[in-house]
PDB file of C-alpha atoms in Angstrom:
ATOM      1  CA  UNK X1164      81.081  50.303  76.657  1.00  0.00           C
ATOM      2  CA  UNK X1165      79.599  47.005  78.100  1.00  0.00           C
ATOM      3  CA  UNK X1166      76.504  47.785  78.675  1.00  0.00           C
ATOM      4  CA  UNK X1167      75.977  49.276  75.061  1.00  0.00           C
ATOM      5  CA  UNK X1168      76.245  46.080  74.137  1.00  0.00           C
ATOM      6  CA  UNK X1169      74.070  44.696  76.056  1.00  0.00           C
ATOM      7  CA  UNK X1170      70.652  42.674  74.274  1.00  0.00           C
ATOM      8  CA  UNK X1171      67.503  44.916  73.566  1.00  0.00           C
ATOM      9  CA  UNK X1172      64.509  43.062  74.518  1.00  0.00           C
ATOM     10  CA  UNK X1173      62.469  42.877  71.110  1.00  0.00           C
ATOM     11  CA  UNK X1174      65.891  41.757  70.107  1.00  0.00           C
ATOM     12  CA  UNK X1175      65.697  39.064  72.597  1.00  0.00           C
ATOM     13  CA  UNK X1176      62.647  37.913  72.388  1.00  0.00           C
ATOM     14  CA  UNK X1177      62.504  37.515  68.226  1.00  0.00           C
ATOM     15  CA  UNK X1178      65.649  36.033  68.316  1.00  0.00           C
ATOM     16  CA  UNK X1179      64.426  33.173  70.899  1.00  0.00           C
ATOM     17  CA  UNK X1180      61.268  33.012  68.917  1.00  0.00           C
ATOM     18  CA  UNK X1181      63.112  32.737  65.580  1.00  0.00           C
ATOM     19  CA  UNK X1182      65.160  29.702  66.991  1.00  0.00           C
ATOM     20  CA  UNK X1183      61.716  28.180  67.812  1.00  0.00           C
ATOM     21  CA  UNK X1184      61.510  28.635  71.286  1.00  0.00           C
ATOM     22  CA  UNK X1185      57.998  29.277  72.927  1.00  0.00           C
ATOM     23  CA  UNK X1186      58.778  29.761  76.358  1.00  0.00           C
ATOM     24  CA  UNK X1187      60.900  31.992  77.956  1.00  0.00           C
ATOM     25  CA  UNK X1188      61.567  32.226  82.208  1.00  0.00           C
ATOM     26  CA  UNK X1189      60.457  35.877  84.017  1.00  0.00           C
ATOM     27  CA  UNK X1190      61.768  36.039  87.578  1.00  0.00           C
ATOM     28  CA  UNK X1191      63.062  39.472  89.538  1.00  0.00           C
ATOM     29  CA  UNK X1192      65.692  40.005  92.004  1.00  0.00           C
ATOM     30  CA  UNK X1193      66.887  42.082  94.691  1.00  0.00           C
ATOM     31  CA  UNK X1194      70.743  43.378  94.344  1.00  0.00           C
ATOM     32  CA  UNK X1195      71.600  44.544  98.013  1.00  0.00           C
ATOM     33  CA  UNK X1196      72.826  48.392  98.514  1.00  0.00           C
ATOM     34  CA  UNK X1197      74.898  49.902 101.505  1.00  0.00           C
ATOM     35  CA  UNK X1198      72.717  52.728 103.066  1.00  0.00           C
ATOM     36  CA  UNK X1199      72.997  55.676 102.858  1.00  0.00           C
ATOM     37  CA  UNK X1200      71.600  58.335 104.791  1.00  0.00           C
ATOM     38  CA  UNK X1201      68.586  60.537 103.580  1.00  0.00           C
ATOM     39  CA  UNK X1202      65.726  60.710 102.231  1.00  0.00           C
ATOM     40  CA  UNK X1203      66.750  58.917  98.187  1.00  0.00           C
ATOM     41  CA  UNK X1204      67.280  55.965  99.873  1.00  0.00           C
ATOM     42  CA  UNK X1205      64.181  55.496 101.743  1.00  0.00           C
ATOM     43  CA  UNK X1206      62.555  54.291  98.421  1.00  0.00           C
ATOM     44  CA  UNK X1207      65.212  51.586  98.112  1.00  0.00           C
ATOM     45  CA  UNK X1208      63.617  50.007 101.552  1.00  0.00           C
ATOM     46  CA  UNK X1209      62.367  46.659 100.350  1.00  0.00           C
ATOM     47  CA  UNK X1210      59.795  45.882 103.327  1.00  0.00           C
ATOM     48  CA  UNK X1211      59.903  42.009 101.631  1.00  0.00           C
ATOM     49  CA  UNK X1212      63.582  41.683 102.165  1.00  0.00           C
ATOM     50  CA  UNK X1213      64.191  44.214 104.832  1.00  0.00           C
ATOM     51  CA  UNK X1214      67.202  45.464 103.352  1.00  0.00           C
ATOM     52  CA  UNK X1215      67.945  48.152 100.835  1.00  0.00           C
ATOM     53  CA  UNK X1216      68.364  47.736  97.180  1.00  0.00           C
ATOM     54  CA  UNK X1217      67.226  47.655  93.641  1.00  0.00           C
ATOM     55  CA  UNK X1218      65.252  45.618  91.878  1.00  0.00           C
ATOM     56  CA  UNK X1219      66.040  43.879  88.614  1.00  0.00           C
ATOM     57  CA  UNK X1220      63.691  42.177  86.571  1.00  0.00           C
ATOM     58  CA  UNK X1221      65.208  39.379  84.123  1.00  0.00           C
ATOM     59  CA  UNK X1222      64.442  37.336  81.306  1.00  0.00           C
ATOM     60  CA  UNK X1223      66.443  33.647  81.002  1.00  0.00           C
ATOM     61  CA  UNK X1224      65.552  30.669  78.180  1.00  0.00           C
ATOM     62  CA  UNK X1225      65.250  27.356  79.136  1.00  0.00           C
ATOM     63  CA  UNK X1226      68.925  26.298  79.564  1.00  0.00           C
ATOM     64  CA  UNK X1227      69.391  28.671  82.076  1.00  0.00           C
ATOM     65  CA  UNK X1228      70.913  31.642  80.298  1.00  0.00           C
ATOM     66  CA  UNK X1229      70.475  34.913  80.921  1.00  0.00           C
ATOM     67  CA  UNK X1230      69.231  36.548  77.744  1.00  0.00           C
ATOM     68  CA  UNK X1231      67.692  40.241  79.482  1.00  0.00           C
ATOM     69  CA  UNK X1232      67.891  42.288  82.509  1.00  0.00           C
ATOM     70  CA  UNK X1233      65.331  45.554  82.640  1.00  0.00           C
ATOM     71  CA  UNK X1234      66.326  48.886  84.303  1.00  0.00           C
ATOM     72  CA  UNK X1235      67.688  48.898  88.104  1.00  0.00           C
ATOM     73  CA  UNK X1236      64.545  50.345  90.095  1.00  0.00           C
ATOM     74  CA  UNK X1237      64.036  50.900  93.738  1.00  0.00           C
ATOM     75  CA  UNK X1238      62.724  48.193  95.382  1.00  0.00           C
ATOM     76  CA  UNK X1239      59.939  49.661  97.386  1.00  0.00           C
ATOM     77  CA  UNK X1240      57.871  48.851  94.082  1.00  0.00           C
ATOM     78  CA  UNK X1241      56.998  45.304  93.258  1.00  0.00           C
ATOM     79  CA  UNK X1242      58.314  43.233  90.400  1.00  0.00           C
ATOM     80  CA  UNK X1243      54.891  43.808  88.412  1.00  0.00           C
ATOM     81  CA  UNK X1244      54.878  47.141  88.650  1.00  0.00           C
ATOM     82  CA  UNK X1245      58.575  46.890  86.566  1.00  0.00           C
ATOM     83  CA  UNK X1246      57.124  44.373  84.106  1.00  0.00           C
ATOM     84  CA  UNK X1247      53.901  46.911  83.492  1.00  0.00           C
ATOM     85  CA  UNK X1248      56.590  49.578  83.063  1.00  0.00           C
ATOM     86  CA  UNK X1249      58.470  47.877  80.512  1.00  0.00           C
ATOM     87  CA  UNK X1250      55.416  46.411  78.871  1.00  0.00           C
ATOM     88  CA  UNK X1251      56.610  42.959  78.812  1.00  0.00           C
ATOM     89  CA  UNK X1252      53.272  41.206  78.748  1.00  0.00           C
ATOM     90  CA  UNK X1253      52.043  43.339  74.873  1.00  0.00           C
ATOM     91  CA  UNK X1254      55.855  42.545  73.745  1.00  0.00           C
ATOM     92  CA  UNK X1255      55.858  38.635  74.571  1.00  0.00           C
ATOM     93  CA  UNK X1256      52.621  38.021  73.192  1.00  0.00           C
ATOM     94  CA  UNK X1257      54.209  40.440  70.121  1.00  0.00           C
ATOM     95  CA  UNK X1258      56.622  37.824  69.913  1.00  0.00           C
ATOM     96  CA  UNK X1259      54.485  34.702  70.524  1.00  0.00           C
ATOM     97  CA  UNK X1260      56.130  33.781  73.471  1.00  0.00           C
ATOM     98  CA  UNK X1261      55.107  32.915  76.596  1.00  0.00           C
ATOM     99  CA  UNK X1262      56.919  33.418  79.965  1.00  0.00           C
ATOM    100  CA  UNK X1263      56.882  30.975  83.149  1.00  0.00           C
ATOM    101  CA  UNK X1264      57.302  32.920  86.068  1.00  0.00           C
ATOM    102  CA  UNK X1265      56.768  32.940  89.948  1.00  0.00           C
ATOM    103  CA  UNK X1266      54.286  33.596  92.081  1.00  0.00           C
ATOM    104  CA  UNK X1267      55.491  37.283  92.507  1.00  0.00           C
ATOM    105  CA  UNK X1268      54.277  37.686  89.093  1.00  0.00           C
ATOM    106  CA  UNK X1269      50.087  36.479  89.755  1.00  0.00           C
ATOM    107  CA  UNK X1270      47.726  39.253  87.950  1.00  0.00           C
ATOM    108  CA  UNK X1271      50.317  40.266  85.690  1.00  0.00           C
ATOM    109  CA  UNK X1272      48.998  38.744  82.222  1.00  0.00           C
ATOM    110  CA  UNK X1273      45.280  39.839  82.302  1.00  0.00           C
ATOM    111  CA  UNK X1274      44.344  39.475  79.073  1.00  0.00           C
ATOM    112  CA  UNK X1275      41.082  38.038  79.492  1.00  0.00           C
ATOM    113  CA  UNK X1276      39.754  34.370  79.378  1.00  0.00           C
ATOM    114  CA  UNK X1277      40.352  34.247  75.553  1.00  0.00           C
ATOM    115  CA  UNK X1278      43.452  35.172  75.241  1.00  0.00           C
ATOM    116  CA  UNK X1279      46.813  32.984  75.494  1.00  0.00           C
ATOM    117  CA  UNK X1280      48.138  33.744  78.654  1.00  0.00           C
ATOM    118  CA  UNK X1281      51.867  35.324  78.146  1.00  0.00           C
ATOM    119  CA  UNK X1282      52.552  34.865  81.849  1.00  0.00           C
ATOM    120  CA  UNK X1283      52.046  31.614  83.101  1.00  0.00           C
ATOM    121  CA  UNK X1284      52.407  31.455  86.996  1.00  0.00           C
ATOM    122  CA  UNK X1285      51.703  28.680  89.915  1.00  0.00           C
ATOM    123  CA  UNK X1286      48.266  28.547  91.840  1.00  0.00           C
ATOM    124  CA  UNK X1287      48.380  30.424  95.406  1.00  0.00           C
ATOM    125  CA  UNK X1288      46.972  28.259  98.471  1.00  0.00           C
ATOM    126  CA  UNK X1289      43.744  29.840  99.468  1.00  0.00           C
ATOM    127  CA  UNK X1290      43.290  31.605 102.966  1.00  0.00           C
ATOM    128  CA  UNK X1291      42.321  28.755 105.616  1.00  0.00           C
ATOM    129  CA  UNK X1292      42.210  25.949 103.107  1.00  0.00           C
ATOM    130  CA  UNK X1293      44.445  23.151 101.386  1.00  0.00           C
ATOM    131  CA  UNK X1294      45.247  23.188  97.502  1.00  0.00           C
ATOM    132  CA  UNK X1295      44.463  20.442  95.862  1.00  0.00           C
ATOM    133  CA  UNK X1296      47.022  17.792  94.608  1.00  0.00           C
ATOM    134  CA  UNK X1297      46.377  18.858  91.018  1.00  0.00           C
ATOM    135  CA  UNK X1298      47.720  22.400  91.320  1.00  0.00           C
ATOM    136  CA  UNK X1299      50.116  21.486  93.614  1.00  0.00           C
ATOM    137  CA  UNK X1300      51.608  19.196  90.811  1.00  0.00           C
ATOM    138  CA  UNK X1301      51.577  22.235  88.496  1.00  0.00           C
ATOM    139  CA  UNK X1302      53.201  24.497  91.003  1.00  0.00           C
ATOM    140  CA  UNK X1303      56.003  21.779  91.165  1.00  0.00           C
ATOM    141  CA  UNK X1304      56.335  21.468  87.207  1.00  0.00           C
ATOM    142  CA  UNK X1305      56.846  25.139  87.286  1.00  0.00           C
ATOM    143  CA  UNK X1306      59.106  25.237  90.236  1.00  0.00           C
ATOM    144  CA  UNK X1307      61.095  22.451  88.263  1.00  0.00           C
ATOM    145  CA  UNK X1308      61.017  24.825  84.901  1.00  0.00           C
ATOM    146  CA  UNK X1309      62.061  27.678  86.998  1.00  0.00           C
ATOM    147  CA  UNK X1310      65.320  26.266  88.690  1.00  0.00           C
ATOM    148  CA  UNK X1311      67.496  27.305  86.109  1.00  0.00           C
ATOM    149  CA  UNK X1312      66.315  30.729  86.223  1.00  0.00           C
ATOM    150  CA  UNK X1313      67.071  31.353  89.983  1.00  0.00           C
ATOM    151  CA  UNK X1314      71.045  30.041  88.961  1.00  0.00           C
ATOM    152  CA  UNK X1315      71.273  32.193  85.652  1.00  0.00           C
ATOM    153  CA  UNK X1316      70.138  34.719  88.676  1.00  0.00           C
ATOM    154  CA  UNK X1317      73.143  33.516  91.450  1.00  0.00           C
ATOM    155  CA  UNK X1318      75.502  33.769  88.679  1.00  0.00           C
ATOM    156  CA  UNK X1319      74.930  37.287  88.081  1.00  0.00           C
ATOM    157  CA  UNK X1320      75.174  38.197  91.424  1.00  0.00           C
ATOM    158  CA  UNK X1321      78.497  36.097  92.081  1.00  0.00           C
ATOM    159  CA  UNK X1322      80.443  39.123  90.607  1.00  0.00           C
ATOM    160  CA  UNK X1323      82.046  40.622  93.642  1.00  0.00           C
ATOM    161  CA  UNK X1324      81.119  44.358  92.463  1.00  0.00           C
ATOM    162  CA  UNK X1325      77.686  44.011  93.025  1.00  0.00           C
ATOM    163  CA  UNK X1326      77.959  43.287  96.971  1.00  0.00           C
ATOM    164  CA  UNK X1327      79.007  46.790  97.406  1.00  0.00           C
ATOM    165  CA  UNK X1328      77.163  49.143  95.595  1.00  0.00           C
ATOM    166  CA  UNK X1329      76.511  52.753  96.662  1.00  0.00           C
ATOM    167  CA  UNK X1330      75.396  53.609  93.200  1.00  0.00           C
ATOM    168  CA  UNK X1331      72.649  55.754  91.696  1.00  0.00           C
ATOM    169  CA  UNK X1332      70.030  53.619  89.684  1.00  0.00           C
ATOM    170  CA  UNK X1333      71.497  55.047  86.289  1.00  0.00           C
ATOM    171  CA  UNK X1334      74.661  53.262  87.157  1.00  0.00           C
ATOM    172  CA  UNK X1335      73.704  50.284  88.853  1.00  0.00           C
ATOM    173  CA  UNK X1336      71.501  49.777  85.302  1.00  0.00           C
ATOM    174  CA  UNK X1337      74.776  50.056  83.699  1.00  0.00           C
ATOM    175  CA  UNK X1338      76.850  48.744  86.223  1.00  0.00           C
ATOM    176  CA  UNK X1339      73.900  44.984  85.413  1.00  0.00           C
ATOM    177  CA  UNK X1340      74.281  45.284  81.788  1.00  0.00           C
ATOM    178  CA  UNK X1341      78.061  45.271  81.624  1.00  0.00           C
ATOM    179  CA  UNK X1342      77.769  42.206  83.729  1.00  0.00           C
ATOM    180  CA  UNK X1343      74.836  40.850  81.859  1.00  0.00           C
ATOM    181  CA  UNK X1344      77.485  41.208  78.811  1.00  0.00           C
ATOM    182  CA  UNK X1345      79.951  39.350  80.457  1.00  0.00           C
ATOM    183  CA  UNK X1346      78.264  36.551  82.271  1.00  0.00           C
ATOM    184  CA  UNK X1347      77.251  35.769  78.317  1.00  0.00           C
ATOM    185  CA  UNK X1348      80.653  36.185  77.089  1.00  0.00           C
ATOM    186  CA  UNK X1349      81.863  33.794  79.751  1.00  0.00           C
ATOM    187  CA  UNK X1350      79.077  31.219  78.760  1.00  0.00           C
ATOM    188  CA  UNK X1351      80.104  30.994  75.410  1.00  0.00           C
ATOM    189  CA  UNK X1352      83.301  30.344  75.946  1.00  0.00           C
TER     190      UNK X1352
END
């Protein structure tokens, strides 16, 4: 019954945009599963983290609540891969919003040199070579931005139910939503 009520993403996104925010924060994260044997949990290897889990991809505004959490997918797939699945990039710029977002998230928002950019990420240091102090200031004005989406992030995955979960991705999706729910009802409190 939680997770019914748990925010749609156009619903989200207009809302933020109707209270005149611009900018939203993108970041993904891994939610640790127990193994199991066979082969279904093979594709919940995550090679990055060298652990099993799933892979939940979130949306948070500026203060550092969480307004949006996508499907639970296996995390042998990369966090653009669930953004391109959920079309996030056609749906923020739908909106007019624009999303900060890490550097997990670079070639996500191709739109083109004249477009906006709806996903706007840090600069990568170049193979063999320094990066210069101007984009390294930029990559610490987003890293600044983006704090309070990695704690809107911890909070979530304080809840004690998520350290053991043995679920399917149907009810881990459910299982994030309910507690997506109440991590907002315990905000507004």
């Amino acid at each position: 019954m939680l997770a019914a009520r748990a925010p749609r993403l156009e619903r989200v996104l207009a809302k933020n945009a109707r209270k005149g925010g611009s900018v939203v924060l993108l970041d993904g994260s891994l939610i640790p599963t127990r193994r199991r044997t066979g082969l279904p949990m093979r594709r919940r290897w995550s090679a990055k983290h060298k652990c099993h889990g799933l892979l939940v991809v979130g949306l948070t505004d500026v203060q550092g609540r969480l307004l949006w959490t996508s499907t639970a997918r296996p995390t042998r797939g990369s966090e653009i891969t669930a953004c391109r699945h959920d079309d996030l990039v056609d749906r923020l710029r739908a909106a007019g919003l624009a999303a900060i977002a890490d550097l997990g998230f670079v070639g996500l928002d191709d739109g083109g040199l004249d477009a906006d950019p709806a996903v706007i990420t840090g600069y990568k240091k170049p193979k063999g070579k320094k990066l210069p102090a101007a984009k390294k200031l930029v990559n610490q004005l987003i890293a600044a931005e983006r704090a309070v989406c990695e704690h809107a992030f911890a909070h979530l995955k304080n809840w004690r139910v998520l350290t053991k979960l043995r679920l399917d991705v149907k009810r881990a999706t459910r299982l994030v939503r309910a507690l997506l729910v109440l991590n907002q009802h315990e905000i507004t409190r």
